[in-house]
Amino acid sequence: MARVADGDYHLLQRRRPWSWWRPLLGTLLLGVLVLVVVQVVLVLVFLLGYVATGTTSAAGLEAALDRIADTGDVTPVSLAYLNLSLAAAIPVTMLVALLLHRQRPGWLASVAGRLRWRWLLVCLGLSVVALVATIVVSALVPETSDSSVSGELNDWTSTTRDFVLVVLLLTPLQAAGEEYAFRGYLTQAFGGLFGNRWVALLVPALLFALAHGAQDAPVFVDRFAFGLVAGYLVIATGGLEAGIAMHVLNNWLAFGLALAFGDMSSALNPTGGSWWSLPVTLTQSLVYLALAVAVARRMGIGNRAEPGILEPSIPRV
């Protein structure tokens, strides 16, 4: 039997066996699996789908693959591909945690050793309250130029319908995948490696912002701040539920506005960010943070594993 060395979420990897190289190797393995292996598997799956629907010529398949990878001209299929590639981080992080740390999947979700579904649903409701505060603040700050949103309502088309289905069904999995990777495995990896909650908070938030590629300074700061708030929520509430709920609503809102008043390509590739957008997004994050922490305390949501919890050791693979 292996006893949990410390009950804080960011230290849950510090259980027998523990070696400094495990989180480093795990971080590298996580990147390779998500960025290379998962992409290859998904490409093969999408190719089989195209073949099954009648696209058999080499030129046709090559053009289809180009459309999937083109984030500059987003289609429902390419958005589905992107969402699935990020959602794959959920099983990948679980696999890495199991193989390298002999850690059961539930310990990535929370200090309770499982995903706390009731708390997750409460957090979704709190995120809606934070959204209302955001709308109020957005009405007070100067208007910003946002190429993804216009003042005119878009027409409803079959493409819009397909986008809506992808956003409703796959975007929650995409958001959860990013949380399992950055606020889950990486928080525990750097927390265990350095034994410091601030390192466990700052490094994954920075990597999260950098992972979004080239971006203007205001957009980068906004994403870094989002990562900090989501990371703090993980440590304060002892699990990923609050961060997942905030991430899901944030993406639903961004994609919903793009479908209603703009275009999806601009929403996925924001440029020309304005510093005036930060008060709006920070209001949403900070109001949600305050609500989630307060309600978690009132509900008695634990942020540490019970000291008497024992987890059976998993044999070496």
mmCIF file of C-alpha atoms in Angstrom, residues 4-157:
data_model
loop_
_atom_site.group_PDB
_atom_site.id
_atom_site.type_symbol
_atom_site.label_atom_id
_atom_site.label_comp_id
_atom_site.label_asym_id
_atom_site.label_seq_id
_atom_site.Cartn_x
_atom_site.Cartn_y
_atom_site.Cartn_z
ATOM 1 C CA VAL A 4 -0.451 9.799 -0.050
ATOM 2 C CA ALA A 5 2.616 11.843 0.962
ATOM 3 C CA ASP A 6 0.740 15.138 1.119
ATOM 4 C CA GLY A 7 -2.907 15.996 0.691
ATOM 5 C CA ASP A 8 -2.516 19.211 -1.330
ATOM 6 C CA TYR A 9 -3.560 18.781 -4.960
ATOM 7 C CA HIS A 10 -0.262 20.020 -6.409
ATOM 8 C CA LEU A 11 1.679 17.485 -4.300
ATOM 9 C CA LEU A 12 -0.370 14.373 -5.049
ATOM 10 C CA GLN A 13 2.385 12.904 -7.243
ATOM 11 C CA ARG A 14 4.658 12.819 -4.208
ATOM 12 C CA ARG A 15 3.816 9.282 -3.253
ATOM 13 C CA ARG A 16 5.909 6.157 -3.582
ATOM 14 C CA PRO A 17 7.634 5.719 -5.924
ATOM 15 C CA TRP A 18 8.910 9.292 -6.298
ATOM 16 C CA SER A 19 11.883 10.381 -8.420
ATOM 17 C CA TRP A 20 12.724 13.827 -9.779
ATOM 18 C CA TRP A 21 12.905 12.537 -13.345
ATOM 19 C CA ARG A 22 9.352 11.182 -13.422
ATOM 20 C CA PRO A 23 7.509 14.529 -13.822
ATOM 21 C CA LEU A 24 10.104 15.715 -16.354
ATOM 22 C CA LEU A 25 9.743 12.560 -18.433
ATOM 23 C CA GLY A 26 5.979 12.727 -18.001
ATOM 24 C CA THR A 27 5.823 16.304 -19.286
ATOM 25 C CA LEU A 28 7.879 15.342 -22.349
ATOM 26 C CA LEU A 29 5.801 12.217 -22.926
ATOM 27 C CA LEU A 30 2.577 14.188 -22.599
ATOM 28 C CA GLY A 31 3.729 16.628 -25.285
ATOM 29 C CA VAL A 32 4.803 13.876 -27.685
ATOM 30 C CA LEU A 33 1.600 11.898 -27.267
ATOM 31 C CA VAL A 34 -0.742 14.890 -27.686
ATOM 32 C CA LEU A 35 1.179 16.743 -30.400
ATOM 33 C CA VAL A 36 2.354 13.760 -32.461
ATOM 34 C CA VAL A 37 0.727 10.410 -31.697
ATOM 35 C CA VAL A 38 -2.814 11.719 -31.210
ATOM 36 C CA GLN A 39 -2.562 13.811 -34.390
ATOM 37 C CA VAL A 40 -1.491 10.800 -36.448
ATOM 38 C CA VAL A 41 -4.301 8.653 -35.055
ATOM 39 C CA LEU A 42 -6.914 11.345 -35.678
ATOM 40 C CA VAL A 43 -5.698 11.936 -39.229
ATOM 41 C CA LEU A 44 -6.070 8.212 -39.941
ATOM 42 C CA VAL A 45 -9.577 8.208 -38.434
ATOM 43 C CA PHE A 46 -10.650 11.224 -40.499
ATOM 44 C CA LEU A 47 -9.115 9.671 -43.630
ATOM 45 C CA LEU A 48 -11.153 6.514 -43.084
ATOM 46 C CA GLY A 49 -14.221 8.694 -42.666
ATOM 47 C CA TYR A 50 -13.594 10.463 -45.958
ATOM 48 C CA VAL A 51 -13.009 7.139 -47.735
ATOM 49 C CA ALA A 52 -16.224 5.755 -46.253
ATOM 50 C CA THR A 53 -18.163 8.771 -47.577
ATOM 51 C CA GLY A 54 -16.815 8.381 -51.119
ATOM 52 C CA THR A 55 -13.603 10.435 -51.258
ATOM 53 C CA THR A 56 -11.071 7.943 -52.615
ATOM 54 C CA SER A 57 -8.754 9.865 -54.953
ATOM 55 C CA ALA A 58 -5.327 10.892 -53.681
ATOM 56 C CA ALA A 59 -5.953 14.518 -54.647
ATOM 57 C CA GLY A 60 -9.316 14.557 -52.901
ATOM 58 C CA LEU A 61 -7.907 13.060 -49.705
ATOM 59 C CA GLU A 62 -4.972 15.469 -49.728
ATOM 60 C CA ALA A 63 -7.327 18.438 -50.118
ATOM 61 C CA ALA A 64 -9.498 17.116 -47.286
ATOM 62 C CA LEU A 65 -6.493 16.828 -44.976
ATOM 63 C CA ASP A 66 -5.413 20.352 -45.867
ATOM 64 C CA ARG A 67 -8.854 21.647 -44.881
ATOM 65 C CA ILE A 68 -8.667 19.817 -41.549
ATOM 66 C CA ALA A 69 -5.327 21.416 -40.692
ATOM 67 C CA ASP A 70 -6.252 24.906 -41.906
ATOM 68 C CA THR A 71 -6.991 26.951 -38.767
ATOM 69 C CA GLY A 72 -7.056 30.119 -40.853
ATOM 70 C CA ASP A 73 -10.261 29.048 -42.573
ATOM 71 C CA VAL A 74 -12.131 27.046 -39.949
ATOM 72 C CA THR A 75 -14.873 24.612 -40.962
ATOM 73 C CA PRO A 76 -17.065 22.429 -38.710
ATOM 74 C CA VAL A 77 -14.859 19.442 -39.576
ATOM 75 C CA SER A 78 -11.606 21.241 -38.775
ATOM 76 C CA LEU A 79 -13.087 22.542 -35.503
ATOM 77 C CA ALA A 80 -14.149 18.998 -34.617
ATOM 78 C CA TYR A 81 -10.612 17.794 -35.373
ATOM 79 C CA LEU A 82 -9.100 20.516 -33.173
ATOM 80 C CA ASN A 83 -11.512 19.811 -30.319
ATOM 81 C CA LEU A 84 -10.874 16.068 -30.450
ATOM 82 C CA SER A 85 -7.101 16.521 -30.538
ATOM 83 C CA LEU A 86 -7.272 18.596 -27.343
ATOM 84 C CA ALA A 87 -9.892 16.388 -25.705
ATOM 85 C CA ALA A 88 -7.486 13.475 -26.174
ATOM 86 C CA ALA A 89 -5.373 15.052 -23.434
ATOM 87 C CA ILE A 90 -7.813 13.531 -20.916
ATOM 88 C CA PRO A 91 -6.952 9.866 -21.556
ATOM 89 C CA VAL A 92 -3.342 10.769 -22.350
ATOM 90 C CA THR A 93 -2.765 12.456 -18.980
ATOM 91 C CA MET A 94 -4.400 9.517 -17.239
ATOM 92 C CA LEU A 95 -2.140 7.088 -19.092
ATOM 93 C CA VAL A 96 1.024 9.052 -18.267
ATOM 94 C CA ALA A 97 0.020 9.341 -14.607
ATOM 95 C CA LEU A 98 -0.666 5.608 -14.454
ATOM 96 C CA LEU A 99 2.536 4.469 -16.176
ATOM 97 C CA LEU A 100 5.017 6.885 -14.604
ATOM 98 C CA HIS A 101 3.497 7.641 -11.208
ATOM 99 C CA ARG A 102 1.288 4.579 -10.598
ATOM 100 C CA GLN A 103 -1.480 7.110 -10.000
ATOM 101 C CA ARG A 104 -5.079 6.173 -10.591
ATOM 102 C CA PRO A 105 -6.972 8.513 -12.994
ATOM 103 C CA GLY A 106 -9.270 9.903 -10.323
ATOM 104 C CA TRP A 107 -6.378 11.622 -8.533
ATOM 105 C CA LEU A 108 -5.929 13.916 -11.517
ATOM 106 C CA ALA A 109 -9.540 15.046 -11.150
ATOM 107 C CA SER A 110 -9.461 15.995 -7.462
ATOM 108 C CA VAL A 111 -8.180 15.274 -3.971
ATOM 109 C CA ALA A 112 -11.267 13.097 -3.524
ATOM 110 C CA GLY A 113 -9.862 10.663 -6.081
ATOM 111 C CA ARG A 114 -12.720 11.300 -8.503
ATOM 112 C CA LEU A 115 -14.514 14.027 -10.449
ATOM 113 C CA ARG A 116 -17.002 15.696 -8.092
ATOM 114 C CA TRP A 117 -19.961 16.010 -10.456
ATOM 115 C CA ARG A 118 -22.277 17.904 -8.078
ATOM 116 C CA TRP A 119 -19.580 20.507 -7.478
ATOM 117 C CA LEU A 120 -18.960 20.748 -11.234
ATOM 118 C CA LEU A 121 -22.643 21.516 -11.871
ATOM 119 C CA VAL A 122 -22.617 24.171 -9.137
ATOM 120 C CA CYS A 123 -19.560 25.743 -10.767
ATOM 121 C CA LEU A 124 -21.341 25.901 -14.117
ATOM 122 C CA GLY A 125 -24.091 27.903 -12.438
ATOM 123 C CA LEU A 126 -21.550 30.215 -10.800
ATOM 124 C CA SER A 127 -19.885 30.819 -14.162
ATOM 125 C CA VAL A 128 -23.204 32.111 -15.518
ATOM 126 C CA VAL A 129 -23.419 34.580 -12.612
ATOM 127 C CA ALA A 130 -19.895 35.767 -13.414
ATOM 128 C CA LEU A 131 -20.950 36.191 -17.039
ATOM 129 C CA VAL A 132 -23.689 38.625 -15.974
ATOM 130 C CA ALA A 133 -21.082 40.746 -14.159
ATOM 131 C CA THR A 134 -18.961 40.658 -17.300
ATOM 132 C CA ILE A 135 -21.811 42.002 -19.424
ATOM 133 C CA VAL A 136 -22.280 44.905 -17.009
ATOM 134 C CA VAL A 137 -18.580 45.840 -17.120
ATOM 135 C CA SER A 138 -18.412 45.474 -20.912
ATOM 136 C CA ALA A 139 -21.131 48.125 -21.194
ATOM 137 C CA LEU A 140 -19.000 50.584 -19.212
ATOM 138 C CA VAL A 141 -15.598 50.311 -20.892
ATOM 139 C CA PRO A 142 -14.770 51.861 -24.304
ATOM 140 C CA GLU A 143 -15.686 49.726 -27.297
ATOM 141 C CA THR A 144 -12.872 47.613 -28.700
ATOM 142 C CA SER A 145 -12.327 46.574 -32.296
ATOM 143 C CA ASP A 146 -12.934 42.859 -32.473
ATOM 144 C CA SER A 147 -12.699 41.300 -35.910
ATOM 145 C CA SER A 148 -14.549 38.195 -34.758
ATOM 146 C CA VAL A 149 -17.732 40.069 -33.784
ATOM 147 C CA SER A 150 -19.797 42.533 -35.825
ATOM 148 C CA GLY A 151 -23.029 44.340 -35.078
ATOM 149 C CA GLU A 152 -25.174 42.305 -37.472
ATOM 150 C CA LEU A 153 -26.706 38.920 -36.806
ATOM 151 C CA ASN A 154 -25.444 36.194 -39.144
ATOM 152 C CA ASP A 155 -27.810 34.118 -41.244
ATOM 153 C CA TRP A 156 -28.699 30.618 -40.055
ATOM 154 C CA THR A 157 -27.240 28.077 -42.489
#
